[in-house]
Coordinates of C-alpha atoms and ligand atoms in Angstrom, one line a residue:
M1 CA 11.7 -24.0 -59.0
R2 CA 15.3 -23.7 -57.9
L3 CA 15.6 -20.8 -55.4
S4 CA 19.0 -19.8 -56.8
R5 CA 17.2 -18.9 -60.1
Y6 CA 13.9 -17.6 -58.7
F7 CA 13.0 -14.0 -57.8
L8 CA 12.1 -14.0 -54.1
P9 CA 13.1 -10.6 -52.6
V10 CA 12.7 -11.5 -48.9
L11 CA 13.1 -8.6 -46.4
K12 CA 15.0 -9.1 -43.2
E13 CA 13.5 -6.1 -41.4
N14 CA 9.9 -5.5 -40.5
P15 CA 8.5 -2.8 -42.9
A16 CA 7.5 0.2 -40.8
E17 CA 4.4 0.9 -42.9
A18 CA 2.7 -2.4 -42.3
Q19 CA 0.2 -2.3 -39.4
I20 CA -1.2 -5.9 -39.5
V21 CA 0.5 -9.2 -39.7
S22 CA -0.7 -10.2 -43.2
H23 CA 0.6 -7.0 -44.8
R24 CA 3.9 -7.4 -42.9
Y25 CA 4.4 -11.0 -44.1
M26 CA 3.4 -10.3 -47.6
L27 CA 6.0 -7.6 -47.9
R28 CA 8.7 -9.6 -46.0
A29 CA 8.1 -12.7 -48.1
G30 CA 8.5 -10.7 -51.3
M31 CA 5.0 -11.3 -52.5
I32 CA 3.9 -7.7 -53.3
K33 CA 5.4 -4.3 -53.8
Q34 CA 3.5 -1.1 -53.3
Q35 CA 3.5 1.2 -56.4
A36 CA 1.1 3.9 -55.1
A37 CA -1.4 4.1 -52.2
G38 CA -3.5 0.9 -52.5
I39 CA -1.9 -0.2 -55.7
Y40 CA 0.5 -3.2 -55.8
S41 CA 2.7 -5.2 -58.1
W42 CA 2.4 -8.9 -57.6
L43 CA 5.8 -10.4 -57.3
P44 CA 6.3 -14.0 -58.4
L45 CA 5.5 -15.7 -55.0
G46 CA 2.4 -13.5 -54.4
Y47 CA 1.3 -14.0 -58.0
R48 CA 1.4 -17.8 -57.6
V49 CA -1.0 -17.7 -54.6
L50 CA -3.2 -15.2 -56.5
R51 CA -3.5 -17.7 -59.4
R52 CA -4.2 -20.6 -57.0
I53 CA -7.1 -18.7 -55.5
E54 CA -8.4 -17.8 -59.0
Q55 CA -8.2 -21.4 -60.0
I56 CA -10.3 -22.6 -57.0
V57 CA -12.8 -19.9 -57.7
H58 CA -13.1 -21.0 -61.4
E59 CA -13.4 -24.6 -60.4
E60 CA -16.2 -24.0 -58.0
Q61 CA -18.0 -21.6 -60.3
A62 CA -17.9 -24.3 -63.0
R63 CA -19.4 -26.8 -60.5
A64 CA -22.3 -24.5 -59.9
G65 CA -22.9 -24.1 -63.7
H66 CA -21.7 -20.5 -64.0
I67 CA -20.0 -19.3 -67.2
P68 CA -16.7 -17.3 -67.3
L69 CA -16.2 -14.4 -69.7
L70 CA -14.0 -11.2 -69.4
M71 CA -15.1 -7.6 -69.5
P72 CA -12.7 -4.7 -69.7
T73 CA -11.5 -2.6 -66.8
L74 CA -12.4 0.7 -68.5
Q75 CA -16.0 1.5 -69.1
P76 CA -17.9 4.3 -70.9
A77 CA -19.7 6.6 -68.5
D78 CA -22.8 6.5 -70.7
L79 CA -23.7 3.0 -69.4
W80 CA -23.6 4.3 -65.9
R81 CA -25.8 7.3 -66.8
E82 CA -28.5 4.8 -67.9
S83 CA -28.6 3.3 -64.4
G84 CA -28.2 6.6 -62.6
R85 CA -25.1 5.4 -60.8
Y86 CA -22.6 7.7 -62.7
D87 CA -23.6 10.5 -60.4
D88 CA -24.5 8.4 -57.4
Y89 CA -21.3 6.5 -57.0
G90 CA -19.4 9.6 -55.8
Q91 CA -15.7 10.0 -55.2
E92 CA -14.9 6.3 -55.1
M93 CA -15.2 6.1 -58.9
L94 CA -12.1 6.9 -60.8
R95 CA -13.2 9.1 -63.7
I96 CA -11.1 9.5 -66.9
K97 CA -11.5 11.4 -70.2
D98 CA -10.1 10.0 -73.4
R99 CA -8.5 12.1 -76.2
H100 CA -12.0 12.8 -77.7
E101 CA -13.1 14.2 -74.3
R102 CA -15.4 11.2 -73.8
D103 CA -16.1 10.3 -70.2
M104 CA -14.8 6.9 -69.1
L105 CA -14.3 5.3 -65.8
Y106 CA -12.2 2.5 -64.3
G107 CA -14.9 -0.1 -63.3
P108 CA -15.6 -0.4 -59.6
T109 CA -18.1 -3.3 -60.5
N110 CA -19.9 -4.4 -63.6
E111 CA -23.7 -4.5 -63.2
E112 CA -24.3 -2.0 -66.0
M113 CA -21.9 -3.6 -68.5
I114 CA -23.2 -7.1 -68.0
T115 CA -26.8 -5.9 -68.3
D116 CA -25.7 -4.2 -71.6
I117 CA -24.2 -7.5 -72.8
F118 CA -27.4 -9.4 -71.8
R119 CA -29.8 -6.9 -73.6
S120 CA -27.7 -7.1 -76.8
H121 CA -27.9 -10.8 -77.1
V122 CA -30.7 -12.4 -75.0
G123 CA -34.4 -11.9 -75.4
S124 CA -36.2 -15.1 -74.5
Y125 CA -37.0 -17.2 -71.4
K126 CA -35.6 -20.1 -73.4
D127 CA -32.0 -18.7 -72.8
L128 CA -32.5 -18.6 -69.0
P129 CA -31.3 -19.3 -66.4
L130 CA -27.9 -17.7 -67.2
T131 CA -25.1 -16.8 -64.8
L132 CA -22.0 -15.1 -66.2
Y133 CA -18.9 -14.1 -64.2
H134 CA -15.4 -12.8 -64.6
I135 CA -12.3 -12.3 -62.5
Q136 CA -11.1 -8.8 -63.3
W137 CA -9.3 -5.9 -61.7
K138 CA -11.5 -3.2 -60.1
F139 CA -10.7 0.3 -59.0
R140 CA -12.3 2.1 -56.1
D141 CA -10.7 5.3 -54.9
E142 CA -11.0 4.4 -51.3
M143 CA -10.7 7.2 -48.8
R144 CA -8.3 5.1 -46.6
P145 CA -6.6 2.4 -48.6
R146 CA -4.8 0.3 -45.9
F147 CA -3.6 -3.0 -44.7
G148 CA -1.9 -3.9 -48.0
V149 CA -4.1 -5.9 -50.3
M150 CA -6.9 -6.0 -47.7
R151 CA -8.3 -2.6 -48.6
G152 CA -6.6 -1.7 -51.9
R153 CA -7.7 0.9 -54.5
E154 CA -6.9 -1.5 -57.4
F155 CA -8.0 -5.0 -56.4
L156 CA -9.0 -8.3 -58.1
M157 CA -12.6 -9.4 -57.7
K158 CA -14.6 -12.3 -59.0
D159 CA -18.0 -10.8 -59.8
G160 CA -20.9 -12.9 -61.2
Y161 CA -24.3 -11.9 -62.4
N162 CA -27.4 -14.1 -62.6
F163 CA -30.3 -13.6 -65.1
D164 CA -33.6 -15.3 -64.3
L165 CA -37.2 -15.3 -65.4
D166 CA -38.8 -14.8 -62.0
K167 CA -38.0 -14.1 -58.4
D168 CA -38.0 -17.7 -57.3
A169 CA -35.4 -18.6 -60.0
A170 CA -33.3 -15.6 -59.0
L171 CA -33.4 -16.6 -55.4
H172 CA -32.3 -20.0 -56.3
A173 CA -29.3 -18.4 -58.1
Y174 CA -28.6 -16.4 -54.9
N175 CA -28.7 -19.7 -52.9
R176 CA -26.5 -21.5 -55.5
H177 CA -23.9 -18.7 -55.1
M178 CA -24.0 -19.0 -51.3
V179 CA -23.4 -22.8 -51.4
S180 CA -20.6 -22.5 -54.1
Y181 CA -18.9 -19.8 -52.0
L182 CA -19.0 -21.9 -48.9
R183 CA -17.1 -24.6 -50.7
T184 CA -14.7 -22.1 -52.3
Y185 CA -13.7 -20.7 -49.0
E186 CA -13.4 -24.1 -47.3
R187 CA -11.0 -25.2 -50.1
M188 CA -8.8 -22.2 -49.1
G189 CA -8.7 -23.5 -45.5
L190 CA -11.0 -20.7 -44.3
T191 CA -14.2 -20.6 -42.2
A192 CA -16.2 -17.8 -43.9
I193 CA -19.5 -17.2 -42.2
P194 CA -22.4 -15.9 -44.2
M195 CA -23.9 -12.9 -42.3
R196 CA -26.9 -10.9 -43.1
A197 CA -25.7 -7.5 -44.3
A198 CA -26.6 -4.1 -45.8
S199 CA -26.5 -3.6 -49.5
G200 CA -24.8 -0.2 -50.0
P201 CA -24.4 1.2 -53.6
I202 CA -25.2 -2.2 -55.3
G203 CA -28.8 -2.1 -54.1
G204 CA -31.5 -4.7 -53.3
D205 CA -32.7 -5.9 -49.9
N206 CA -31.5 -9.5 -49.8
T207 CA -27.8 -9.7 -49.2
H208 CA -25.2 -11.7 -47.2
E209 CA -21.6 -11.0 -46.6
F210 CA -19.0 -13.8 -46.0
L211 CA -16.8 -13.0 -43.0
V212 CA -13.6 -14.6 -41.9
L213 CA -13.1 -14.1 -38.1
A214 CA -9.9 -12.2 -37.4
S215 CA -9.1 -9.7 -34.7
T216 CA -7.8 -7.3 -37.4
G217 CA -11.0 -7.4 -39.4
E218 CA -12.7 -4.1 -40.3
S219 CA -16.2 -5.2 -39.5
E220 CA -17.7 -5.8 -36.1
V221 CA -19.6 -9.1 -36.0
F222 CA -22.1 -10.7 -33.6
Y223 CA -22.6 -14.4 -33.8
D224 CA -23.6 -17.7 -32.1
A225 CA -20.4 -19.7 -31.5
A226 CA -22.1 -22.8 -32.9
V227 CA -22.0 -21.2 -36.4
T228 CA -18.2 -21.6 -36.5
E229 CA -18.6 -25.4 -36.3
L230 CA -20.7 -25.7 -39.5
K231 CA -18.9 -27.4 -42.5
L232 CA -20.0 -28.1 -46.0
G233 CA -17.2 -30.7 -46.4
D234 CA -17.2 -32.7 -49.6
R235 CA -20.9 -33.5 -49.9
E236 CA -22.1 -33.8 -53.4
V237 CA -24.5 -31.0 -54.2
D238 CA -27.0 -31.0 -57.0
F239 CA -26.9 -27.3 -57.9
D240 CA -30.1 -27.6 -60.0
N241 CA -32.1 -28.9 -57.1
R242 CA -33.7 -25.9 -55.5
D243 CA -34.8 -27.6 -52.3
E244 CA -31.5 -29.1 -51.7
V245 CA -29.6 -25.9 -52.2
A246 CA -32.1 -23.9 -50.2
G247 CA -31.8 -26.5 -47.4
I248 CA -28.0 -26.0 -47.2
C249 CA -28.5 -22.2 -47.1
Q250 CA -30.9 -22.6 -44.3
E251 CA -28.5 -24.8 -42.4
F252 CA -25.8 -22.0 -42.7
T253 CA -28.0 -19.0 -42.0
T254 CA -30.4 -20.0 -39.2
L255 CA -28.0 -19.5 -36.3
Y256 CA -27.5 -15.8 -35.4
A257 CA -24.6 -14.1 -37.4
R258 CA -24.7 -10.5 -38.3
T259 CA -22.5 -7.5 -38.9
D260 CA -23.0 -4.3 -36.9
E261 CA -25.0 -2.9 -39.8
T262 CA -27.9 -5.4 -39.3
H263 CA -27.3 -6.4 -35.6
D264 CA -30.4 -6.8 -33.5
A265 CA -29.5 -6.8 -29.8
A266 CA -32.9 -8.3 -28.7
L267 CA -32.4 -11.3 -31.0
F268 CA -28.8 -11.6 -30.0
D269 CA -29.7 -11.8 -26.3
Q270 CA -31.7 -14.9 -26.9
I271 CA -28.6 -16.9 -27.7
P272 CA -27.3 -18.9 -24.6
E273 CA -24.8 -16.7 -23.0
D274 CA -21.8 -19.0 -23.3
R275 CA -22.3 -19.1 -27.1
R276 CA -22.8 -15.3 -27.6
K277 CA -19.8 -13.9 -29.3
V278 CA -18.8 -10.4 -30.4
G279 CA -15.7 -10.1 -32.6
R280 CA -14.2 -8.8 -35.8
G281 CA -14.3 -10.2 -39.3
I282 CA -12.8 -9.7 -42.8
E283 CA -15.4 -9.5 -45.5
V284 CA -14.2 -11.8 -48.3
G285 CA -17.4 -11.9 -50.4
Q286 CA -20.9 -10.6 -50.7
I287 CA -24.0 -11.8 -52.6
F288 CA -26.9 -9.6 -53.6
Y289 CA -30.4 -10.1 -55.0
F290 CA -31.7 -6.9 -56.5
G291 CA -34.5 -8.0 -58.9
T292 CA -35.1 -5.6 -61.7
K293 CA -33.1 -2.6 -60.5
Y294 CA -30.7 -2.6 -63.5
S295 CA -32.8 -4.4 -66.1
E296 CA -35.7 -2.0 -65.7
A297 CA -33.5 1.1 -65.9
M298 CA -31.5 -0.3 -68.9
G299 CA -34.3 -2.1 -70.8
A300 CA -33.0 -5.7 -70.4
T301 CA -36.2 -7.7 -71.0
V302 CA -37.1 -11.3 -71.9
V303 CA -40.2 -12.7 -73.5
T304 CA -42.1 -15.1 -71.1
P305 CA -43.6 -18.5 -72.2
E306 CA -46.9 -16.6 -72.3
G307 CA -45.5 -14.1 -74.8
T308 CA -45.3 -11.1 -72.6
K309 CA -42.1 -9.0 -72.2
V310 CA -40.7 -8.6 -68.6
P311 CA -37.5 -7.1 -67.2
V312 CA -35.1 -9.9 -66.3
E313 CA -34.5 -10.7 -62.6
M314 CA -30.9 -10.3 -61.5
G315 CA -28.4 -10.5 -58.7
S316 CA -24.7 -10.0 -58.3
H317 CA -22.1 -11.9 -56.4
G318 CA -18.6 -11.0 -55.5
I319 CA -15.5 -12.6 -54.1
G320 CA -12.5 -10.4 -53.0
V321 CA -9.8 -12.5 -54.7
S322 CA -6.8 -10.3 -53.9
R323 CA -8.2 -9.5 -50.4
L324 CA -8.3 -13.3 -49.7
L325 CA -4.5 -13.5 -49.6
G326 CA -4.5 -11.1 -46.6
A327 CA -7.5 -12.9 -45.0
I328 CA -5.8 -16.3 -45.3
I329 CA -2.6 -15.1 -43.8
E330 CA -4.5 -13.3 -40.9
A331 CA -6.2 -16.7 -40.2
S332 CA -3.1 -18.8 -40.6
H333 CA 0.4 -17.7 -39.4
D334 CA 2.7 -17.8 -36.4
D335 CA 5.6 -15.6 -35.2
K336 CA 7.9 -17.1 -37.8
G337 CA 5.8 -16.4 -40.8
I338 CA 2.9 -17.6 -43.0
I339 CA 1.4 -21.1 -42.8
W340 CA -0.3 -21.7 -46.2
P341 CA -3.2 -24.1 -46.2
E342 CA -2.5 -26.8 -48.8
G343 CA -5.2 -25.6 -51.1
V344 CA -3.6 -22.3 -51.9
T345 CA 0.1 -22.7 -51.2
P346 CA 2.5 -21.2 -53.8
F347 CA 4.5 -24.4 -53.8
P348 CA 3.4 -27.7 -52.3
V349 CA 6.7 -28.5 -50.6
G350 CA 10.1 -27.0 -50.0
I351 CA 13.4 -28.9 -50.3
V352 CA 16.2 -27.8 -48.1
N353 CA 19.7 -29.0 -49.0
L354 CA 21.8 -28.7 -45.8
K355 CA 25.1 -29.0 -47.6
Q356 CA 25.0 -27.5 -51.0
G357 CA 27.9 -28.7 -53.1
D358 CA 28.1 -32.1 -51.4
A359 CA 27.8 -34.7 -54.0
S360 CA 25.4 -37.0 -52.0
T361 CA 23.0 -34.2 -50.8
D362 CA 22.9 -32.5 -54.2
L363 CA 22.1 -35.8 -55.9
A364 CA 19.4 -36.7 -53.3
C365 CA 17.8 -33.3 -53.7
E366 CA 17.8 -33.4 -57.4
G367 CA 16.2 -36.9 -57.2
L368 CA 13.5 -35.6 -54.9
Y369 CA 12.8 -32.6 -57.0
K370 CA 12.4 -34.7 -60.2
A371 CA 10.3 -37.4 -58.4
L372 CA 7.9 -34.8 -57.2
A373 CA 7.8 -33.1 -60.6
A374 CA 6.9 -36.4 -62.2
K375 CA 3.9 -36.5 -59.9
G376 CA 2.9 -33.0 -61.0
L377 CA 4.2 -31.3 -57.8
E378 CA 6.6 -28.4 -58.3
A379 CA 8.8 -28.1 -55.2
L380 CA 10.7 -25.0 -54.3
Y381 CA 14.3 -26.3 -53.9
D382 CA 16.6 -24.1 -51.8
D383 CA 19.8 -24.8 -53.6
R384 CA 21.6 -21.7 -52.5
E385 CA 25.0 -21.6 -50.8
E386 CA 23.5 -20.5 -47.5
R387 CA 23.7 -21.7 -43.9
A388 CA 20.9 -24.0 -42.7
G389 CA 19.5 -21.5 -40.3
A390 CA 18.9 -18.9 -43.0
K391 CA 17.3 -21.5 -45.3
F392 CA 14.9 -22.6 -42.5
A393 CA 14.0 -19.0 -41.7
T394 CA 13.1 -18.3 -45.4
M395 CA 11.0 -21.5 -45.6
D396 CA 9.2 -20.7 -42.3
L397 CA 8.6 -17.1 -43.5
I398 CA 7.1 -18.0 -46.9
G399 CA 5.0 -20.7 -45.2
L400 CA 5.1 -23.8 -47.5
P401 CA 3.1 -26.4 -45.5
W402 CA 5.7 -29.1 -45.9
R403 CA 9.5 -29.2 -46.0
I404 CA 11.9 -32.0 -46.8
T405 CA 15.3 -31.5 -45.3
V406 CA 18.3 -33.4 -46.8
G407 CA 21.6 -33.6 -44.9
P408 CA 24.7 -35.8 -45.1
R409 CA 24.1 -37.4 -41.7
G410 CA 20.5 -38.5 -42.6
L411 CA 21.5 -39.7 -46.0
A412 CA 24.2 -41.9 -44.5
N413 CA 21.3 -43.7 -42.7
G414 CA 19.1 -43.6 -45.9
V415 CA 16.7 -41.0 -44.6
V416 CA 15.5 -37.5 -45.1
E417 CA 13.3 -35.4 -42.8
L418 CA 9.7 -34.4 -43.5
T419 CA 8.5 -31.4 -41.5
S420 CA 5.0 -30.0 -41.1
R421 CA 5.0 -26.2 -41.1
R422 CA 1.8 -26.1 -39.1
T423 CA 2.7 -28.5 -36.2
G424 CA 6.5 -28.2 -36.5
E425 CA 6.7 -32.0 -36.2
S426 CA 9.4 -33.8 -38.1
E427 CA 9.6 -37.4 -39.2
E428 CA 12.6 -39.3 -40.7
M429 CA 11.8 -41.6 -43.7
S430 CA 13.3 -42.6 -47.0
A431 CA 13.1 -40.1 -49.9
E432 CA 10.6 -42.4 -51.6
A433 CA 8.3 -42.4 -48.6
A434 CA 8.5 -38.6 -48.3
V435 CA 7.5 -38.2 -51.9
D436 CA 4.6 -40.7 -51.4
R437 CA 3.4 -38.8 -48.4
I438 CA 3.4 -35.5 -50.2
V439 CA 1.6 -37.0 -53.1
Q440 CA -1.1 -38.4 -50.7
V441 CA -1.5 -35.0 -48.9
Y442 CA -2.2 -33.2 -52.1
A443 CA -4.3 -35.8 -53.8
G444 CA -7.5 -34.0 -52.6
H445 CA -6.2 -30.5 -53.3
R446 CA -5.2 -30.2 -56.9
Ligands
5CA1 N1 -21.0 -6.1 -57.7 C1 -21.0 -6.6 -56.3 C2 -21.0 -8.1 -56.3 S1 -20.2 -8.7 -57.7 C3 -19.9 -6.0 -55.5 O1 -19.1 -5.2 -56.0 N2 -19.8 -6.4 -54.3 S2 -18.8 -5.8 -53.2 O2 -18.7 -4.4 -53.2 O3 -19.2 -6.4 -51.9 O4 -17.4 -6.4 -53.5 C4 -17.1 -7.7 -53.5 C5 -15.9 -8.1 -52.7 O5 -14.8 -7.4 -53.1 C6 -16.0 -7.7 -51.2 O6 -16.8 -8.7 -50.5 C7 -14.6 -7.6 -50.8 O7 -14.1 -8.9 -50.4 C8 -13.9 -7.2 -52.0 N3 -13.5 -5.8 -52.0 C9 -14.3 -4.7 -52.0 N4 -13.6 -3.6 -51.9 C10 -12.3 -3.9 -51.8 C11 -11.1 -3.2 -51.7 N5 -11.0 -1.9 -51.6 N6 -9.9 -3.9 -51.6 C12 -9.9 -5.3 -51.7 N7 -11.0 -6.0 -51.8 C13 -12.2 -5.4 -51.9

């Protein structure tokens, strides 16, 4: 993408309404625009990151054997009357009437609708296990929408639903989600710690939240410092192997890590004092096992191998896709702007032409741009007639992890400059070597 032809409405001033750094940088970097309280347009740069996050979620769901579909945002109230949640959900639910005076709602989640799909098409144990998910906009009329996309009213969620014959199989689905989520967040450059939580309006008694540590987080968290060292890494996981998957969950949930809702001071005090930590966290996902809560109320049954009819065992599993942008920025920035992890960056690399209009720098930049494109890497090329300082400031603000700087002096010596946004370190090398390096860096990310 050539910056001269892009739409990147960067703000020079700090927007007064933004209280936390991620909100401030998302507005300043021209990623989002507020349209109403808690409702945002996604401008091109923000939309690119949102799509990267969706892509990672889809890839990791596929790895775990989960199947994508798409349900609508608007739902008929009658489905929710069957579960009893139409009245229970309260003011967070946006209720709408259509022209025929039928009660509708903008979905805050999809347990009822997926249960309806299941009961319409599945009736036998032979069709199980089954896990269906979608990535779709939700609406919750939050009392206090704030911090930009972090607590929106309209927000993008991945929500998945497992259907299993018995409790053991459903708990395996729960564990499978936990492990797939660990890898999902790691690919986004995050450490998200599964913490035992409370279930709220979704129900059930087995639930974990995934928390990214950040001083601006809305949840108070209590944890053993050793839990932050755990990594899934790139180990091969057989998602059908119940013991293997349960073993990984055990590894990640044995050390103490809880939110204030489930905190147990006596247990916490048993952690060696130097590892006992109290902090704040951003909830980027939550998984639930709730058994037959919805299937019983809505008549979603399966015939067992023995020929009896039983309500299907279920759970639901969510990732805050749009909230993740805020969480990643809270976890990765400095005083100049965002520092995107390679896994989610809107563009893999920026090219800065220090002397636009100079035949040699223009030619070298075009060459770099095309060489990267030939390797499947779309650079953001700053080809504007701007001074170098302004170009660097924009690149630093929007946070691309790598920058290639091309100037007449370097070119005279046959070199360009490759700079890491994270460390600030620069290295001179030939244009070919810079392309090779970028290709190498991204080999494991795309
Ligand atoms: N049906 C279940 C699981 S699919 C469910 O709705 N779970 S949830 O309520 O925990 O939401 C899942 C994730 O969505 C949360 O962990 C959080 O990351 C994100 N989320 C929830 N509310 C908001 C909001 N108002 N703004 C942005 N993200 C939100």
